[in-house]
Amino acid sequence: MNFKIDCLSKEELQKLAKILGEKPYRGNQLFKWIYQKGVLDFSLMTDISKTFREKLNQSYSFTKLKIEHIATSKLDGSKKILFRLEDNNFIESVLMFDDDRITACISTQIGCRMGCKFCNTAKVGFIRNLTVGEIIRQIIELNNILTETGNKLTNIVFMGMGEPLDNLDNLEKSLEIILAEDGLNFSHRKVTISTAGLLDKLEKLTNKDFKVNIAISLNAPDNKKRNSIMPVNKKFDINDIVNTIKKLPIPKRKRITLEYVMIKNFNDSTKDALKLVKLFKGLPVKVNLIIYNKTKESDLDSPDLNSALNFQKTLINNGIATFIRKSFGADIEAACGQLYASYIDKTL
Ligand code: SF4
């Protein structure tokens, strides 16, 4: 049997060391080699005894992600990376450059079962959850790409393929590794989990004292519209989102981000903005307006910049901090699932 060592948390590595007749702190050394130094070869782990390394080599290996394709945007330099996994499935990650921030957009599933109408990943359907190794390796590989140019990642957003909270166990374990000082060592302020609104799992995650940023993909001002583009709304509707935000243990000065993909003549009117005001005024939220990236396959349209600006003004005038988010990689199909979809279309 061959197991993936880079799917294990620090505690699990300590237990493994003990099972193999070593002191538990050897697990800490392994943790550092794998996650802090990104070393994928037991023979290079020089402070670990040869016998232990040989034992590990017999039953354990490392997750492999092969870079299949990199598309670089001529507009903003963002890069979309298509990875081939060991089972020949594909996932995408995106690198975005913005002022002094370099953000990695990470996938958590192959495909997705949430079925959001504006999303290309939804069209793939759900294939499987990513392992901890596959989640973490995306980050390490993206950092390796940056190292060649003397840069490194500053932020991580879980907004790639899949619904992160639908893969909660592996997400939680990945977060432990990402936030650990002797792991990837990211500050919790630099990590964002975006959910379509699996509110039961969101409560579970936030109750575990993860102080990472939370974004909820809202995209509509009422249940009728949200039902029509996000099937998850039939399980957890807009009122449930409002009630959950009211009861989440949100630290002072922290706000939940409401992601709002603006679609022409669907959710971009002043009337829609006023509905949002009625729902969220006074709550610890900020709104990110995302201009819909029109694709060949979709019958949805991008809104005019003017309607986006008016929408923003209405929210701000009512005390809701609202930002129009830069849309990255419009020329490289950087919206969630677009490269995957076009690549699969061309290669199958
Ligand atoms: S937008 Fe996110 S949650 Fe919705 S289908 Fe796409 S990947 Fe899944």
PDB file of C-alpha atoms and ligand atoms in Angstrom, residues 112 114-116 118-119 121-122 160-163 196 336, ligand 1:
ATOM      1  CA  CYS A 112     -18.599  20.998  -8.179  1.00  0.00           C
ATOM      2  CA  MET A 114     -23.446  23.333  -6.345  1.00  0.00           C
ATOM      3  CA  GLY A 115     -24.701  24.004  -9.881  1.00  0.00           C
ATOM      4  CA  CYS A 116     -24.397  27.812  -9.918  1.00  0.00           C
ATOM      5  CA  PHE A 118     -23.037  31.580 -13.962  1.00  0.00           C
ATOM      6  CA  CYS A 119     -20.145  29.146 -13.351  1.00  0.00           C
ATOM      7  CA  THR A 121     -17.133  24.470 -13.127  1.00  0.00           C
ATOM      8  CA  ALA A 122     -20.780  23.673 -12.436  1.00  0.00           C
ATOM      9  CA  GLY A 160     -11.187  28.073  -7.539  1.00  0.00           C
ATOM     10  CA  MET A 161     -13.011  24.976  -8.695  1.00  0.00           C
ATOM     11  CA  GLY A 162     -15.364  23.480  -6.146  1.00  0.00           C
ATOM     12  CA  GLU A 163     -17.177  24.507  -2.994  1.00  0.00           C
ATOM     13  CA  ALA A 196     -21.806  29.451  -2.020  1.00  0.00           C
ATOM     14  CA  CYS A 336     -13.762  29.802 -12.243  1.00  0.00           C
TER      15      CYS A 336
HETATM   16  S1  SF4 B   1     -19.446  29.172  -8.312  1.00  0.00           S
HETATM   17 FE1  SF4 B   1     -18.263  27.920  -6.887  1.00  0.00          FE
HETATM   18  S2  SF4 B   1     -19.853  26.838  -5.717  1.00  0.00           S
HETATM   19 FE2  SF4 B   1     -20.886  27.616  -7.548  1.00  0.00          FE
HETATM   20  S3  SF4 B   1     -20.750  25.905  -9.007  1.00  0.00           S
HETATM   21 FE3  SF4 B   1     -18.964  27.243  -9.340  1.00  0.00          FE
HETATM   22  S4  SF4 B   1     -17.354  26.308  -8.135  1.00  0.00           S
HETATM   23 FE4  SF4 B   1     -19.270  25.502  -7.378  1.00  0.00          FE
END
